[in-house]
Short mmCIF file of C-alpha atoms in Angstrom, two decimals:
data_model
loop_
_atom_site.label_atom_id
_atom_site.label_comp_id
_atom_site.label_asym_id
_atom_site.label_seq_id
_atom_site.Cartn_x
_atom_site.Cartn_y
_atom_site.Cartn_z
CA MET U 11 -7.74 0.21 -9.46
CA LYS U 12 -4.42 0.05 -11.22
CA SER U 13 -1.64 1.96 -9.53
CA PRO U 14 -0.29 4.85 -11.63
CA LEU U 15 3.13 4.23 -10.06
CA PRO U 16 5.10 1.12 -11.05
CA VAL U 17 6.49 -1.39 -8.59
CA ARG U 18 9.79 -0.09 -7.23
CA ASN U 19 12.44 -2.40 -5.78
CA GLY U 20 9.82 -5.13 -5.69
CA VAL U 21 7.37 -3.10 -3.56
CA ASN U 22 4.01 -1.66 -4.64
CA ALA U 23 3.20 1.99 -4.19
CA THR U 24 0.81 2.75 -1.33
CA ARG U 25 -2.71 3.99 -2.05
CA MET U 26 -4.39 6.62 0.15
CA ARG U 27 -8.01 7.80 0.09
CA MET U 28 -8.42 11.55 0.37
CA PRO U 29 -11.25 13.12 2.40
CA ASP U 30 -13.95 15.02 0.52
CA GLU U 31 -13.56 18.04 2.75
CA GLY U 32 -11.71 19.30 5.81
CA PRO U 33 -9.48 22.06 7.12
CA TRP U 34 -6.74 21.30 4.57
CA ASP U 35 -6.42 23.38 1.39
CA THR U 36 -4.24 20.88 -0.45
CA ALA U 37 -3.72 17.14 -0.64
CA MET U 38 -0.17 17.61 0.64
CA ALA U 39 -1.41 19.52 3.70
CA TYR U 40 -3.68 16.59 4.56
CA VAL U 41 -0.86 14.05 4.16
CA LEU U 42 1.46 16.17 6.32
CA ASP U 43 -1.18 16.43 9.04
CA ARG U 44 -2.02 12.72 8.95
CA PHE U 45 1.64 11.69 9.15
CA ASN U 46 2.86 14.46 11.43
CA HIS U 47 5.09 11.94 13.22
CA VAL U 48 6.96 11.18 9.98
CA ASP U 49 9.77 13.14 8.27
CA ARG U 50 8.03 16.32 7.10
CA ASP U 51 10.76 17.35 4.65
CA GLY U 52 10.74 13.87 3.11
CA ILE U 53 7.00 14.03 2.43
CA ILE U 54 7.26 17.49 0.87
CA ASP U 55 10.18 16.33 -1.26
CA ARG U 56 8.09 13.47 -2.70
CA PHE U 57 5.40 15.91 -3.82
CA VAL U 58 8.00 18.27 -5.29
CA ARG U 59 9.71 15.42 -7.21
CA GLY U 60 6.40 14.39 -8.76
CA GLU U 61 6.40 10.98 -7.02
CA VAL U 62 2.80 11.33 -5.81
CA LYS U 63 0.21 10.52 -8.44
CA ALA U 64 -3.55 10.12 -8.85
CA LEU U 65 -5.60 7.64 -10.84
CA GLY U 66 -4.72 7.96 -14.51
CA GLY U 67 -1.23 9.20 -13.78
CA ASP U 68 -1.92 12.85 -12.90
CA VAL U 69 0.90 14.26 -10.79
CA VAL U 70 -0.22 15.53 -7.39
CA THR U 71 1.80 18.68 -6.69
CA PRO U 72 2.21 20.63 -3.44
CA LYS U 73 -0.59 22.93 -4.67
CA THR U 74 -3.12 20.26 -5.80
CA PRO U 75 -6.45 20.98 -4.02
CA LEU U 76 -7.61 18.50 -1.39
CA ASN U 77 -10.71 17.31 -3.23
CA GLU U 78 -9.30 17.17 -6.75
CA HIS U 79 -8.63 13.40 -6.48
CA THR U 80 -10.28 10.66 -4.44
CA PHE U 81 -7.16 8.47 -4.30
CA ILE U 82 -3.45 9.20 -4.47
CA TRP U 83 -0.49 6.83 -4.67
CA TYR U 84 3.00 7.31 -3.24
CA TYR U 85 6.12 5.33 -2.34
CA ARG U 86 6.72 4.67 1.34
CA GLU U 87 10.14 5.31 2.79
CA LEU U 88 11.07 1.79 3.82
CA PRO U 89 13.26 1.00 6.80
CA VAL U 90 16.52 -0.86 6.29
CA GLU U 91 15.95 -4.56 6.89
CA ASP U 92 18.53 -7.15 7.86
CA ARG U 93 18.48 -9.99 5.37
CA LEU U 94 17.03 -13.16 6.84
CA PRO U 95 19.56 -16.03 6.77
CA VAL U 96 17.34 -18.21 4.58
CA GLU U 97 17.07 -18.68 0.82
CA LEU U 98 14.25 -19.62 -1.52
CA SER U 99 14.67 -21.62 -4.71
CA VAL U 100 12.67 -21.67 -7.94
CA LEU U 101 11.16 -25.07 -8.76
CA HIS U 102 9.38 -24.03 -11.96
CA GLN U 103 9.02 -20.90 -14.09
CA ASP U 104 7.12 -20.13 -17.28
CA ASP U 105 5.32 -17.08 -18.67
CA ASP U 106 2.32 -17.61 -16.40
CA LEU U 107 3.46 -19.42 -13.28
CA VAL U 108 6.39 -19.36 -10.86
CA VAL U 109 6.69 -22.13 -8.28
CA VAL U 110 9.17 -21.81 -5.43
CA ASP U 111 10.37 -23.59 -2.32
CA LYS U 112 9.76 -21.06 0.44
CA PRO U 113 12.04 -21.51 3.45
CA HIS U 114 10.97 -21.32 7.08
CA PHE U 115 10.92 -17.80 8.59
CA LEU U 116 10.35 -15.96 5.29
CA PRO U 117 6.84 -14.44 4.97
CA THR U 118 4.94 -14.85 1.72
CA THR U 119 4.01 -11.16 1.38
CA PRO U 120 5.14 -7.87 2.95
CA GLY U 121 3.72 -7.10 6.37
CA GLY U 122 4.78 -5.59 9.67
CA MET U 123 8.55 -5.58 10.02
CA TYR U 124 9.06 -7.64 6.84
CA VAL U 125 8.80 -5.85 3.48
CA GLN U 126 11.87 -6.47 1.33
CA GLU U 127 12.36 -9.65 3.36
CA SER U 128 9.32 -11.42 1.96
CA ALA U 129 9.12 -14.10 -0.71
CA LEU U 130 7.12 -11.80 -3.00
CA VAL U 131 9.54 -8.86 -2.95
CA ARG U 132 12.63 -11.07 -3.14
CA LEU U 133 11.23 -12.84 -6.21
CA ARG U 134 10.10 -9.66 -7.96
CA VAL U 135 13.65 -8.33 -7.69
CA LEU U 136 15.41 -11.64 -8.40
CA LEU U 137 13.36 -12.49 -11.49
CA ASP U 138 12.63 -8.90 -12.60
CA LEU U 139 8.89 -9.62 -12.56
CA PRO U 140 7.10 -6.60 -11.04
CA ASP U 141 3.64 -8.09 -11.79
CA LEU U 142 4.31 -11.22 -9.72
CA VAL U 143 1.50 -11.99 -7.23
CA PRO U 144 1.06 -14.98 -4.88
CA ILE U 145 -1.84 -17.28 -5.79
CA HIS U 146 -2.02 -18.65 -2.24
CA ARG U 147 -0.01 -18.20 0.96
CA LEU U 148 2.04 -20.07 3.51
CA ASP U 149 2.58 -18.95 7.09
CA ARG U 150 5.95 -17.33 7.74
CA MET U 151 7.00 -20.30 9.88
CA THR U 152 5.90 -22.92 7.31
CA ALA U 153 8.21 -23.96 4.47
CA GLY U 154 7.48 -25.56 1.11
CA VAL U 155 5.79 -25.24 -2.27
CA LEU U 156 4.34 -21.81 -3.04
CA LEU U 157 2.78 -20.62 -6.32
CA PHE U 158 2.93 -17.15 -7.87
CA SER U 159 1.17 -15.74 -10.92
CA ALA U 160 3.47 -13.97 -13.37
CA ASN U 161 0.83 -12.95 -15.91
CA PRO U 162 -2.15 -10.73 -14.94
CA GLU U 163 -4.11 -11.99 -17.95
CA THR U 164 -4.09 -15.64 -16.76
CA ARG U 165 -4.01 -14.97 -13.00
CA GLY U 166 -7.74 -15.52 -12.57
CA ASP U 167 -7.54 -19.00 -14.14
CA TYR U 168 -5.19 -20.19 -11.39
CA GLN U 169 -6.96 -18.34 -8.59
CA LEU U 170 -10.20 -20.04 -9.59
CA LEU U 171 -8.64 -23.45 -8.95
CA PHE U 172 -8.11 -22.53 -5.31
CA GLU U 173 -11.54 -20.94 -4.97
CA LYS U 174 -13.16 -24.14 -6.27
CA ARG U 175 -10.88 -26.38 -4.14
CA GLN U 176 -9.52 -28.11 -7.21
CA VAL U 177 -5.99 -28.14 -5.81
CA GLN U 178 -4.60 -31.04 -3.76
CA LYS U 179 -2.04 -30.08 -1.13
CA THR U 180 0.07 -32.46 0.91
CA TYR U 181 2.10 -31.46 3.96
CA GLU U 182 4.64 -33.21 6.14
CA ALA U 183 5.06 -32.62 9.85
CA VAL U 184 7.21 -33.95 12.66
CA ALA U 185 5.33 -34.27 15.91
CA GLY U 186 4.95 -36.40 19.01
CA VAL U 187 3.55 -39.93 19.04
CA ARG U 188 0.53 -41.32 20.90
CA GLU U 189 0.18 -45.09 20.96
CA ASP U 190 -3.59 -44.87 21.50
CA LEU U 191 -4.28 -42.97 18.28
CA GLU U 192 -5.25 -44.95 15.18
CA PHE U 193 -4.31 -43.74 11.72
CA PRO U 194 -5.38 -42.64 9.20
CA LEU U 195 -7.34 -40.14 11.26
CA THR U 196 -9.71 -37.51 9.90
CA VAL U 197 -10.13 -34.47 12.13
CA ARG U 198 -13.09 -32.14 11.67
CA SER U 199 -13.80 -29.06 13.77
CA ARG U 200 -15.08 -25.52 13.65
CA MET U 201 -12.24 -23.01 13.71
CA VAL U 202 -12.33 -19.25 14.17
CA LYS U 203 -9.66 -16.56 14.26
CA SER U 204 -10.30 -12.91 14.97
CA ARG U 205 -8.18 -9.92 13.98
CA THR U 206 -7.63 -9.09 17.65
CA TYR U 207 -6.58 -12.56 18.84
CA LEU U 208 -3.28 -14.10 17.81
CA LEU U 209 -4.33 -17.76 17.87
CA ALA U 210 -6.94 -19.74 15.98
CA GLN U 211 -9.46 -21.52 18.16
CA GLU U 212 -11.71 -24.54 17.91
CA VAL U 213 -15.28 -23.79 18.97
CA GLU U 214 -18.61 -25.58 19.09
CA GLY U 215 -20.59 -25.67 15.88
CA GLU U 216 -20.71 -27.00 12.34
CA PRO U 217 -17.22 -28.09 11.22
CA ASN U 218 -15.53 -25.79 8.72
CA ALA U 219 -12.04 -27.36 8.83
CA GLU U 220 -11.02 -30.91 7.89
CA THR U 221 -7.63 -32.62 7.86
CA LEU U 222 -6.61 -36.19 7.04
CA ILE U 223 -3.66 -37.24 9.23
CA GLU U 224 -1.51 -40.26 8.32
CA LEU U 225 1.46 -41.57 10.28
CA GLU U 226 4.25 -42.32 7.82
CA ASP U 227 7.05 -43.40 10.16
CA THR U 228 8.30 -43.24 13.74
CA ALA U 229 11.78 -42.90 15.24
CA MET U 230 13.50 -42.18 18.53
CA GLY U 231 14.68 -38.61 18.92
CA PRO U 232 16.72 -36.99 21.69
CA ASP U 233 13.57 -36.35 23.73
CA GLY U 234 11.66 -39.54 22.90
CA ALA U 235 9.61 -40.97 20.07
CA VAL U 236 8.61 -38.71 17.18
CA GLY U 237 6.45 -39.32 14.16
CA LEU U 238 6.63 -38.23 10.55
CA TYR U 239 3.10 -37.35 9.48
CA LYS U 240 1.46 -36.80 6.12
CA LEU U 241 -1.27 -34.16 6.29
CA SER U 242 -3.95 -33.63 3.66
CA PRO U 243 -6.10 -30.57 4.39
CA HIS U 244 -9.49 -30.42 2.70
CA THR U 245 -9.99 -26.83 3.84
CA GLY U 246 -7.58 -23.95 4.34
CA LYS U 247 -8.24 -22.27 7.67
CA THR U 248 -5.49 -20.24 9.33
CA HIS U 249 -3.18 -22.50 11.38
CA GLN U 250 -5.50 -25.43 10.65
CA LEU U 251 -2.82 -28.14 10.60
CA ARG U 252 -1.10 -26.83 13.72
CA VAL U 253 -4.37 -26.67 15.62
CA HIS U 254 -5.60 -30.10 14.51
CA LEU U 255 -2.40 -31.89 15.51
CA ALA U 256 -2.16 -30.05 18.82
CA ALA U 257 -5.77 -31.00 19.57
CA GLN U 258 -4.80 -34.68 19.27
CA GLY U 259 -1.99 -34.22 21.80
CA ILE U 260 0.71 -34.39 19.12
CA GLY U 261 1.67 -30.75 18.62
CA ILE U 262 4.11 -30.04 15.80
CA MET U 263 7.75 -29.85 16.88
CA ASN U 264 9.03 -26.29 17.54
CA ASP U 265 5.57 -24.74 17.33
CA PRO U 266 5.62 -21.55 19.48
CA PHE U 267 1.82 -21.17 19.35
CA TYR U 268 0.15 -24.56 19.82
CA PRO U 269 -0.69 -26.23 22.12
CA VAL U 270 0.91 -23.58 24.39
CA LEU U 271 1.64 -19.98 23.39
CA HIS U 272 5.26 -19.21 24.19
CA GLU U 273 6.54 -15.78 25.13
CA GLN U 274 7.65 -13.75 22.12
CA ALA U 275 11.32 -14.27 21.39
CA PRO U 276 13.73 -13.71 18.48
CA ASP U 277 13.64 -16.36 15.77
CA ASP U 278 15.80 -19.38 16.46
CA TYR U 279 16.92 -20.43 12.99
CA THR U 280 18.19 -23.75 14.38
CA LYS U 281 14.65 -24.74 15.40
CA PRO U 282 12.23 -24.14 12.53
CA LEU U 283 8.62 -25.24 12.82
CA GLN U 284 8.56 -28.83 11.58
CA LEU U 285 5.84 -28.26 9.00
CA LEU U 286 6.45 -28.48 5.25
CA ALA U 287 4.14 -27.93 2.27
CA LYS U 288 5.45 -31.03 0.52
CA SER U 289 3.51 -31.07 -2.74
CA ILE U 290 0.74 -29.44 -4.70
CA GLU U 291 -1.11 -30.89 -7.71
CA PHE U 292 -3.89 -29.80 -10.02
CA THR U 293 -4.99 -29.78 -13.63
CA ASP U 294 -3.33 -26.79 -15.25
CA PRO U 295 -6.14 -24.51 -16.50
CA LEU U 296 -4.11 -23.43 -19.55
CA THR U 297 -2.70 -26.75 -20.77
CA HIS U 298 -5.44 -28.94 -19.24
CA ARG U 299 -2.74 -31.38 -18.16
CA PRO U 300 -2.24 -32.71 -14.62
CA VAL U 301 0.80 -31.17 -12.91
CA ARG U 302 2.50 -31.75 -9.58
CA TYR U 303 5.20 -29.73 -7.85
CA ASP U 304 7.24 -31.24 -5.01
CA SER U 305 9.38 -29.52 -2.42
CA ALA U 306 13.05 -30.43 -2.31
CA LEU U 307 13.26 -29.39 1.35
CA LYS U 308 13.46 -31.83 4.25
CA LEU U 309 12.33 -31.61 7.86
CA GLY U 310 15.41 -31.91 10.02
CA GLY U 311 13.46 -32.83 13.14
CA PHE U 312 12.91 -36.41 12.05
CA PRO U 313 15.99 -38.62 12.69
CA GLY U 314 17.61 -39.92 9.54
#
C-alpha cells in the first residue's frame, strides 16, 4: 500500500490498522486510547490539521467513524536526536542507484533510538530523494559499501540480484592470529537468531551459512599479533562474519558481542568494530555491464 502522506524530513509516515469494532465512536478516539501515554493535545491537533489520512488520501477528521477506514497514516512526533559524530560519503549516484560509504555506528535504516540518525534518512534529506530505499543492509557497527534504490520503477531489478545471490561481496576484518589455522579456510555452519535473543548462534544441523576466510597480512599491534583478513560470504545471515571468525578463536577486534557479550555501554567512537564491507560487484541489470564499487574507508586497527 502506498502511503497517502509523503516522506517528511526523510521519514515515512506511520501506518496504523484500525479495529473493525470496539467501544470507540471515532478513529481519533481509538488512537487517543491506544496512545494514552502520549501527548493528548498533540494527537488531537494532528487530526484537526488534516495530517491523518486514509488510503487514497481521504482526510481522517476528529469525527471520522472508527470503521470507515481499515488503515490510517500519520506522522510521528520524533524525539530530538544528537547527531552522531560520523559522516557518510556518496561513491556513486545516478537516476536508479545511489552507492555510499556507510561509517561505523550509523544504522542503515531507522529503528529504536535512531531515526534521523540513520543512513537512509540522512541521505533522503541530503540528496532530496524521498523515494530512496536500501537494497540491502549493513549492521550499525559495520562500515562500508551500501546500495540504495532511487527509482521505484527499477528497484525490483536490483533487489532480484540479491535474492538470486548474483552479487559478490568482499569484507575486510582485523582480528587475532592463530598459527595453527591454515588459510584459505571455508567455514560452514547452521546459524539461527531469534527475535528475543540478541546474539546469533551456531547450532547442529544442515549448514545455512558459509564464509571464505583468507589471511591477507599480519603485523604486531600493541597487544600482540593481528591479522588483516579478507572475508567472502556466500550467504547473508545476521552477524555471520562475526560469528564465523569468533568460532575460529579469532574474534574481530572491538566486537562487543562475539565471542563474549560485553555489558551495554555508550559507543566508543575511538574503537569501531574492525569490519568493513570493502567491495561489491555484480552485472548491472539495466546496462548489463559488470560494475564494482569499492569503499574508500580503512580499518585503523591494522598497523600501517
